[in-house]
Short mmCIF file of C-alpha atoms and ligand atoms in Angstrom, two decimals:
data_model
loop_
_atom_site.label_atom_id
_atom_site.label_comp_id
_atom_site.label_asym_id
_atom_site.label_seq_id
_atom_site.Cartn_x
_atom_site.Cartn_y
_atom_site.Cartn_z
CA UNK A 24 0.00 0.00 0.00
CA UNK A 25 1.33 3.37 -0.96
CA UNK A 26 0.82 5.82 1.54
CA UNK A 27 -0.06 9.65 0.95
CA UNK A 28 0.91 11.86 0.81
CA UNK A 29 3.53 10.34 -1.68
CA UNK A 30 6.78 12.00 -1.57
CA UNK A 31 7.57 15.41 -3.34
CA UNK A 32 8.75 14.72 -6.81
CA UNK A 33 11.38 17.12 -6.73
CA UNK A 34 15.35 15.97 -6.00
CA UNK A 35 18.15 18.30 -4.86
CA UNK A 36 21.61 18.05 -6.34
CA UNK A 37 22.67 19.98 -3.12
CA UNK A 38 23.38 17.84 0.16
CA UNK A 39 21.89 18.90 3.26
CA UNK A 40 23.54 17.10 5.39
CA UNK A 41 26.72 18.60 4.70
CA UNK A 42 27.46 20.76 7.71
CA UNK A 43 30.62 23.18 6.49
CA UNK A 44 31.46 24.57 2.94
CA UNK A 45 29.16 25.96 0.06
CA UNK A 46 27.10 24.23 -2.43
CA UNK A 47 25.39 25.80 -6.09
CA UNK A 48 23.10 23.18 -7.01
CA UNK A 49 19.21 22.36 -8.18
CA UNK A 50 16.24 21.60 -7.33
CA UNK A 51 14.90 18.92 -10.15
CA UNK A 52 11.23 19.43 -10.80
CA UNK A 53 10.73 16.46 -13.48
CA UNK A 54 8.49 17.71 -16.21
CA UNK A 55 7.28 16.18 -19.89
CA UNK A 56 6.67 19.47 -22.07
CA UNK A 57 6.64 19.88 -25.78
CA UNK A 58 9.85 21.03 -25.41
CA UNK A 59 11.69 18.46 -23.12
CA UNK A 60 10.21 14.98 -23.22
CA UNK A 61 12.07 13.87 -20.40
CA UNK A 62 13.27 17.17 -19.00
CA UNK A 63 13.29 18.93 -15.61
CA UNK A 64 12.63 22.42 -14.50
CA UNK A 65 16.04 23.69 -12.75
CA UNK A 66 15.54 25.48 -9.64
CA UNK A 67 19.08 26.96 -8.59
CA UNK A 68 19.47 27.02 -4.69
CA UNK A 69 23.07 27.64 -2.60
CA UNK A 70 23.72 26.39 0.64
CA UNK A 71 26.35 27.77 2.68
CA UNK A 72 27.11 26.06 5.76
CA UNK A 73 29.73 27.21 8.40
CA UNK A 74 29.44 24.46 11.31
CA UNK A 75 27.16 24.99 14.31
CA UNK A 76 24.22 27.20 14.40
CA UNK A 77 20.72 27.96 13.29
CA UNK A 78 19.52 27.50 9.71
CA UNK A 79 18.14 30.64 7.65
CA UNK A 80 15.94 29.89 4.62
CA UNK A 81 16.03 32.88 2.54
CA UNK A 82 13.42 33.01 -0.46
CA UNK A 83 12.62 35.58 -3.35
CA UNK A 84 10.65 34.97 -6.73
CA UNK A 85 7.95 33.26 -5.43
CA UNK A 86 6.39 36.20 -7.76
CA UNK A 87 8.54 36.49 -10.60
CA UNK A 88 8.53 39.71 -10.93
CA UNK A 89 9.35 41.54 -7.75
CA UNK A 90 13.36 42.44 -8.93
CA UNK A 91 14.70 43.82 -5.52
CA UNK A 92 15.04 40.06 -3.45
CA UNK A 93 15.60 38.11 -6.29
CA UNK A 94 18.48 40.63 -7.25
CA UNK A 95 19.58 40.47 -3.53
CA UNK A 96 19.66 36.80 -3.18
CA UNK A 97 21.77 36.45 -6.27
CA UNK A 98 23.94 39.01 -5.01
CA UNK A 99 24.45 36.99 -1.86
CA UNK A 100 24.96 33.74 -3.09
CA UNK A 101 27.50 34.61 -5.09
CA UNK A 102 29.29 36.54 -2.30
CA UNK A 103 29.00 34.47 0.87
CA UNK A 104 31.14 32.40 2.20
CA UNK A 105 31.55 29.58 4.47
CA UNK A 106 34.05 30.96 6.87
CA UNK A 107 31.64 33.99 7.42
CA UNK A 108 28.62 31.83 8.26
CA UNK A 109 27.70 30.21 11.98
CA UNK A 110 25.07 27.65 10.90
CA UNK A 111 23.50 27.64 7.34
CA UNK A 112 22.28 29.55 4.83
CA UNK A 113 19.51 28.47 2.17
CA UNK A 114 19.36 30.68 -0.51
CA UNK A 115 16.39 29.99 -3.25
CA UNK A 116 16.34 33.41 -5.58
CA UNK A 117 13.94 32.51 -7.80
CA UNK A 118 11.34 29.95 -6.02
CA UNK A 119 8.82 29.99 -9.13
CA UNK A 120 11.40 29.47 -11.63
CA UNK A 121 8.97 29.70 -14.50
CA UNK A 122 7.47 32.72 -13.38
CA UNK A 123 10.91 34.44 -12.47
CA UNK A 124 12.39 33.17 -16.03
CA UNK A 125 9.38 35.20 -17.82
CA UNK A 126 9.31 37.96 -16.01
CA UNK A 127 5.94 37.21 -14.64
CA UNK A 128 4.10 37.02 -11.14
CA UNK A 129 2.83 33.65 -11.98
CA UNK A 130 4.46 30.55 -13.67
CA UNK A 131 3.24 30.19 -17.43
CA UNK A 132 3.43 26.51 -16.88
CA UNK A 133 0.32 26.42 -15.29
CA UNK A 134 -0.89 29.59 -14.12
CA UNK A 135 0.19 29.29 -10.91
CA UNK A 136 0.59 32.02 -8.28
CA UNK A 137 2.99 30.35 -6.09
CA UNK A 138 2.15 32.25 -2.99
CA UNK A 139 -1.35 30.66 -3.42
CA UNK A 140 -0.23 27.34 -3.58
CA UNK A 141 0.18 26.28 0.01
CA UNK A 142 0.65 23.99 1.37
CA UNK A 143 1.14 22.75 -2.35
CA UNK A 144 0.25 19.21 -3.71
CA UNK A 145 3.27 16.48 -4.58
CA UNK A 146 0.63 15.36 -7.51
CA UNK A 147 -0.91 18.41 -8.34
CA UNK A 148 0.47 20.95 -11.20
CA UNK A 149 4.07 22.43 -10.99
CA UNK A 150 3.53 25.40 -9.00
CA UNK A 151 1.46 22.75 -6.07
CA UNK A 152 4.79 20.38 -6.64
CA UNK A 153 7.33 23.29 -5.61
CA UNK A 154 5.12 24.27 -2.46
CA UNK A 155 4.18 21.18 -1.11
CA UNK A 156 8.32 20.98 -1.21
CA UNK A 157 8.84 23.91 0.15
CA UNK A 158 6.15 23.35 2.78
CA UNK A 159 7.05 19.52 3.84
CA UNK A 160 11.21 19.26 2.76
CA UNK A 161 12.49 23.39 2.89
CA UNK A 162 10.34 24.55 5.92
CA UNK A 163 10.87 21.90 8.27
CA UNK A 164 14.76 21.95 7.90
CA UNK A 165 14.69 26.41 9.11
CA UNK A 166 14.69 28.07 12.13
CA UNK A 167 14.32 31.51 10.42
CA UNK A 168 12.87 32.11 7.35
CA UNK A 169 12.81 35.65 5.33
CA UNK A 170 10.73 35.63 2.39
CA UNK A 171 11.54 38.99 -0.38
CA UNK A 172 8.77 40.40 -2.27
CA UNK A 173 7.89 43.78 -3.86
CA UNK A 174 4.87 45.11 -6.03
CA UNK A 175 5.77 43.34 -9.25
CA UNK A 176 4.64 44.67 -12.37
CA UNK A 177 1.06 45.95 -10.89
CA UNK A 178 1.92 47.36 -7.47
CA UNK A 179 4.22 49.85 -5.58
CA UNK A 180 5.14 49.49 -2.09
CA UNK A 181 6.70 51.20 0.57
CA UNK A 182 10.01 49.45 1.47
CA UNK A 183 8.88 47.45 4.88
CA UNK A 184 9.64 44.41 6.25
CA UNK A 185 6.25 42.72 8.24
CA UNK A 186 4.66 40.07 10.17
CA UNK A 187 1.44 39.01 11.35
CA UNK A 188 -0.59 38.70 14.29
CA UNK A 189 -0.19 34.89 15.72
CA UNK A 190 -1.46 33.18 18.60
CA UNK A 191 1.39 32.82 19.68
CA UNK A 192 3.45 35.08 21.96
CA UNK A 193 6.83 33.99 21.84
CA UNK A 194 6.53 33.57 18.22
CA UNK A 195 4.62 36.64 16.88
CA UNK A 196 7.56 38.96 19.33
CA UNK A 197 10.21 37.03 17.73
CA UNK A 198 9.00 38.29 14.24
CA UNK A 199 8.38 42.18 15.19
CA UNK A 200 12.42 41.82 16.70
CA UNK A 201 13.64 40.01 13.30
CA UNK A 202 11.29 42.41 11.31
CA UNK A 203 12.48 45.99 12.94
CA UNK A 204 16.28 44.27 12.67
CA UNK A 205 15.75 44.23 8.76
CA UNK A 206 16.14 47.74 9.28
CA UNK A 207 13.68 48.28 6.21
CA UNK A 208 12.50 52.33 6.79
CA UNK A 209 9.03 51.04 7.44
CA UNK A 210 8.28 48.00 9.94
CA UNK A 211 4.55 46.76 9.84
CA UNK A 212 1.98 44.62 11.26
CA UNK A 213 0.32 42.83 8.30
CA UNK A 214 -3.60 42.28 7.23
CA UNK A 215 -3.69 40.07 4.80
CA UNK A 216 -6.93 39.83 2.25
CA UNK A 217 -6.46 36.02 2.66
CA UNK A 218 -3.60 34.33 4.66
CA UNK A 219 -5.07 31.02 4.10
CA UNK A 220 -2.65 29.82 1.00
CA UNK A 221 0.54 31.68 1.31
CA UNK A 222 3.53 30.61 2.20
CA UNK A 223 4.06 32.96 5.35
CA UNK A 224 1.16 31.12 6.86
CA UNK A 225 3.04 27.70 6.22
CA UNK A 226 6.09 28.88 7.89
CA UNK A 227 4.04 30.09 11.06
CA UNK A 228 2.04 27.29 11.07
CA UNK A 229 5.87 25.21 11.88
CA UNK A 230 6.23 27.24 14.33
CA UNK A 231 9.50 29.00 12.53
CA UNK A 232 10.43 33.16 13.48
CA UNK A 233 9.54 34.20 9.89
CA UNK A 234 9.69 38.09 8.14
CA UNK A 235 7.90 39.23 4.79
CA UNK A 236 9.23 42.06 3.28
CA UNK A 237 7.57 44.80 -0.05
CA UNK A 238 10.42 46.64 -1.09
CA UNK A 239 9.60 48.60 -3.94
CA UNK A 240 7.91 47.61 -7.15
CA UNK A 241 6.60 48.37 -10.91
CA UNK A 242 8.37 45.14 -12.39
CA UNK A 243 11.92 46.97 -11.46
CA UNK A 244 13.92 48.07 -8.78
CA UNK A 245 16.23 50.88 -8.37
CA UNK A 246 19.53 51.40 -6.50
CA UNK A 247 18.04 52.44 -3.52
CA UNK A 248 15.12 49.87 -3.27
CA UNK A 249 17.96 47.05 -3.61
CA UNK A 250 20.71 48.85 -1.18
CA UNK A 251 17.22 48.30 1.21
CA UNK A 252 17.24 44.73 0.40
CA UNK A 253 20.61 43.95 0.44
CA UNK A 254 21.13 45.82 4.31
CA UNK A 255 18.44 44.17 5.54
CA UNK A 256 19.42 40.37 4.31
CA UNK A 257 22.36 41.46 6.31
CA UNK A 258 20.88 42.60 9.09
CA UNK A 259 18.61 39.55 9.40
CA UNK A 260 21.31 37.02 9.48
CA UNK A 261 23.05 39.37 11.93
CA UNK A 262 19.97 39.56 14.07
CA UNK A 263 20.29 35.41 14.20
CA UNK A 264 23.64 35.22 15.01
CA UNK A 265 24.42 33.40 11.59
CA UNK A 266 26.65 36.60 10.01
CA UNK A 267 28.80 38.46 13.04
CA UNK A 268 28.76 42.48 13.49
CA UNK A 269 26.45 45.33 14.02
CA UNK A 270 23.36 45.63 12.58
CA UNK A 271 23.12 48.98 10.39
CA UNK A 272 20.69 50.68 10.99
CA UNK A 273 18.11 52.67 8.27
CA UNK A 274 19.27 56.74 7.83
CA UNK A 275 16.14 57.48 9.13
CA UNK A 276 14.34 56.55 12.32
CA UNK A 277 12.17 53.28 11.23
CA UNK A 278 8.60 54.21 10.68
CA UNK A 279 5.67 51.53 12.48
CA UNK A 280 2.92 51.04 10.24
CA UNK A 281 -0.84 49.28 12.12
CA UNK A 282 -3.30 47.68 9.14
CA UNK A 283 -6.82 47.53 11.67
CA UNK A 284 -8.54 45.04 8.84
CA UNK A 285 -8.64 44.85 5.32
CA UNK A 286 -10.86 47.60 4.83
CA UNK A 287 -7.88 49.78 4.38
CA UNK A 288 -7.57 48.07 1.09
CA UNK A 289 -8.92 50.41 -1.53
CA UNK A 290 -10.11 47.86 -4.21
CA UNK A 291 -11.58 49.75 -7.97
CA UNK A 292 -15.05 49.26 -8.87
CA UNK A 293 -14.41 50.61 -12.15
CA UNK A 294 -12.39 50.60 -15.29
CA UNK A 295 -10.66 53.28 -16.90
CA UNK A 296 -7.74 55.70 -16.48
CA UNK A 297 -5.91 55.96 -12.83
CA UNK A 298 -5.00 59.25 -11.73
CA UNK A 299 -2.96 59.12 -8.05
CA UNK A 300 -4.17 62.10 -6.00
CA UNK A 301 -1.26 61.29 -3.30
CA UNK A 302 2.12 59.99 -3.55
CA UNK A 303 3.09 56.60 -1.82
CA UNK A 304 5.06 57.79 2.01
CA UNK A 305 2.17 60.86 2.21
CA UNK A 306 -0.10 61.22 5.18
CA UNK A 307 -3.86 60.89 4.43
CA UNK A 308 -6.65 61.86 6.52
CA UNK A 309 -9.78 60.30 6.58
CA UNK A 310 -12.23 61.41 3.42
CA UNK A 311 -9.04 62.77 1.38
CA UNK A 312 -9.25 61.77 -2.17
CA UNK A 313 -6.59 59.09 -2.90
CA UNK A 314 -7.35 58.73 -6.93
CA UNK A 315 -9.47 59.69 -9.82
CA UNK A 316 -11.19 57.51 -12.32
CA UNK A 317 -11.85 58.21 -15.61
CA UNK A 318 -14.08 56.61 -18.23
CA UNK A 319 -11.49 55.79 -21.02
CA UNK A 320 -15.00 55.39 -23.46
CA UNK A 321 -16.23 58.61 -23.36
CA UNK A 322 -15.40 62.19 -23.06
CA UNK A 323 -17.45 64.54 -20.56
CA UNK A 324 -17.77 62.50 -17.60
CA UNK A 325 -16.53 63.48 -14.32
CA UNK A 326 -13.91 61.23 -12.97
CA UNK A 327 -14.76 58.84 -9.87
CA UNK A 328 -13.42 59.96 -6.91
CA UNK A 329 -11.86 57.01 -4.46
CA UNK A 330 -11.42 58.61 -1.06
CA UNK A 331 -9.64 56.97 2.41
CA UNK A 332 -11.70 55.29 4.30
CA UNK A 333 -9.40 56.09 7.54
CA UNK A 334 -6.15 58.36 8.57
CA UNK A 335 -2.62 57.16 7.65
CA UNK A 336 0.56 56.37 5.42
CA UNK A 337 -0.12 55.52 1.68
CA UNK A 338 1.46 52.22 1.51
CA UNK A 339 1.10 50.95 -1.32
CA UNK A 340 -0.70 52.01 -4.77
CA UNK A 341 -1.54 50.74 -8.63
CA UNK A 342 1.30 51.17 -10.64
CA UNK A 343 -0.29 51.01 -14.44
CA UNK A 344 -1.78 54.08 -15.18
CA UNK A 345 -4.99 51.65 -16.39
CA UNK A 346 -6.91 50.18 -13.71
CA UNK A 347 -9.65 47.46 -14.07
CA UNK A 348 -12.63 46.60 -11.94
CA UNK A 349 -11.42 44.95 -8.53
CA UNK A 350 -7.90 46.06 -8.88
CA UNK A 351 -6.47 47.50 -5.57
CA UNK A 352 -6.06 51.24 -6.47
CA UNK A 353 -4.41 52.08 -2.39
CA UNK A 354 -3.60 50.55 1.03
CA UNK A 355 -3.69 53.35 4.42
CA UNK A 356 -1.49 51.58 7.05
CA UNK A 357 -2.14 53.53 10.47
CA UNK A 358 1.36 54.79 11.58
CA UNK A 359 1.37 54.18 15.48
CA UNK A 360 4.15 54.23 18.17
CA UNK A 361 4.70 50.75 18.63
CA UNK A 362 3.77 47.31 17.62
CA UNK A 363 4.68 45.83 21.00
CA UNK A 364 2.01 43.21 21.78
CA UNK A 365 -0.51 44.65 24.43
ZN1 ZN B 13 5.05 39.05 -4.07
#
C-alpha cells in the first residue's frame, strides 16, 4: 500500500547534510513538455554552511517579478562564504522558476501564483509540486525564514519588512524583533486579504520566526530599493547570530505602520484611467481623495473619486496608469508608536 501523501517529486543536487562549505546546485522538478520529453525544471538554490548554528531559509521569486530580493539573493549567493557563516544559509532566488524566467508574477506553466499554492500538492500541477516541497522538505529543515517580495509589475510598495498577528506570543515577538532588525525604513503589522494559502502562513504554522518584506515595485527596482534589500538580508542574518557584526541601521528613524482590517484596502469598482491624487510615504486623513477615475469610453464624464476610508501612510498604490474593476487602487497603514504586543 502506498501511503499519501507520496513524496515530493522534486530531487536536490545539493546535500543537506553537509554541515561546512558551500554548495550551487538544483532543485529537479521532473516535467514532460513539448519542449523536453524527459526534461526537468532547474531550480538553482546555494547552501552555505559554516558548522554549528541555526539555519536561515532565505526566499525571493515566489512572484517572478518583484526584482529587488531576487536581485539580492543572487547578489548573496554569489558573495558568501563559508568561513563567514555560523550555521546555514539556504538561498532559493527565484522559487517559481517559471514565473521568475518570464518575467511574470505567476508561472506560465500552469498559471500558478505560487504564494497561493500552500501547502502545495506532490501530484498536483508544478507550482502545487514546488510548495508542497517547500512546505514539507524546505520549511521543516529552518529556524528563520525571510521571504523577499515587492509590487511586481502591478503594485508599488513602501520598502517594509512585516509580520502578522499569531497566537502565539513567543513567536509573533520574535518576528516584530527580526522584522524591525531588517532595518527596512518602514516596519509593519500585516492584514492580509487572505492568509489562508501563502507561504508565510506555512512557515508560522511550523512554528518557525519568519519576516515578509515589499520593497519597492513596478516590475523593477532601483539602487536604492535594492541597497534596502541587500542591508536588511544582512541585518537579518546578523539579528540570528548566523553573520557576526552590528546591525546597520536605516538613515532614518524606522517608521511603524498598524493595518486595523482589510478595509484599508482600496479595491476599484471601475475601469478606466488611474490618476494618483497622493504619492506613496504621504499622510492621508480620513475622506481625502486618494485617486481619480476616468471613463477611457467617453469624453465629458466626471472622474470617480476614491477617497480613504481612515487616517494614515499611503502604503502601497496601482502602478499602471490603467486600472480594471477589482484592482487594488491604495492601502492606508495607520502609523502608530509601537507594535509591542498589548
Ligand atoms: Zn510578491
Amino acid at each position: 500500500m502506498t501511503s499519501y501523501p507520496r513524496p515530493s517529486p522534486i530531487t536536490s543536487t545539493v546535500d543537506f547534510g553537509v554541515a561546512e562549505g558551500i554548495q550551487h546546485g538544483y532543485l529537479k522538478l521532473p516535467v514532460s513538455v513539448d519542449e523536453s520529453a524527459w526534461g526537468a525544471v532547474m531550480i538553482p538554490i546555494t547552501v552555505v554552511a559554516g558548522g554549528e548554528g541555526p539555519t536561515a531559509l532565505l526566499t525571493a521569486g515566489i512572484h517572478g517579478d518583484e526584482y529587488e530580493g531576487i536581485t539580492a539573493l543572487h547578489s548573496l549567493a554569489a558573495t558568501l562564504s563559508p568561513e563567514q557563516v555560523n550555521g546555514r544559509v539556504i538561498i532559493i532566488p527565484m522559487a517559481n522558476l517559471p514565473a521568475a524566467m518570464a518575467g511574470l508574477r505567476t508561472s506560465p506553466m500552469d498559471k500558478g501564483n505560487l504564494n497561493r499554492s500552500f501547502p502545495g500538492n506532490p501530484d498536483g500541477t508544478v507550482t502545487e509540486q514546488i510548495a508542497d516541497y517547500m512546505n514539507r522538505v524546505l520549511i521543516p529543515k529552518c529556524d528563520v525564514a525571510l521571504d523577499l517580495h515587492s509590487g511586481g509589475r502591478t503594485l508599488d510598495i513602501l520598502p517594509f519588512a512585516a509580520f502578522h498577528a499569531l497566537n502565539n506570543d513567543w513567536q509573533e515577538r520574535s518576528c516584530l524583533a527580526a522584522a524591525t532588525a531588517f532595518s527596512a525604513p518602514y516596519v509593519l503589522k500585516m492584514v492580509e486579504l487572505d492568509a489562508t494559502r501563502l507561504y508565510d502562513t506555512a512557515v508560522e504554522r511550523q512554528g518557525k520566526v519568519f519576516v515578509t518584506t515589499e520593497l519597492g515595485g513596478g516590475g523593477t527596482s532601483t539602487p536604492r530599493s535594492v541597497e534596502i534589500t541587500k542591508r536588511g538580508v544582512e541585518n537579518f542574518l546578523i539579528h540570528n547570530h548566523i553573520l557576526e557584526g552590528d546591525i546597520t541601521p536605516s538613515e532614518e528613524l524606522p517608521i511603524y505602520l498598524d493595518m486595523q482590517s482589510a478595509d484599508c484596502y482600496i479595491q476599484s469598482e471601475h475601469s478606466g484611467l488611474l490618476e494618483m491624487m497622493v504619492t506613496l510615504g504621504d499622510r492621508v486623513e480620513t475622506g481625502d481623495v486618494l485617486a481619480r477615475v476616468y471613463d477611457m469610453t467617453r469624453t465629458g464624464v466626471p472622474p470617480v473619486e476614491y477617497c480613504a476610508r481612515n487616517a494614515g501612510i499611503l502604503m502601497a498604490r496601482r502602478f499602471p496608469a490603467q486600472v480594471g474593476m477589482g484592482d487594488t487602487i491604495a492601502v492606508i497603514a495607520n502609523e502608530v508608536a509601537s507594535l509591542e504586543r498589548k
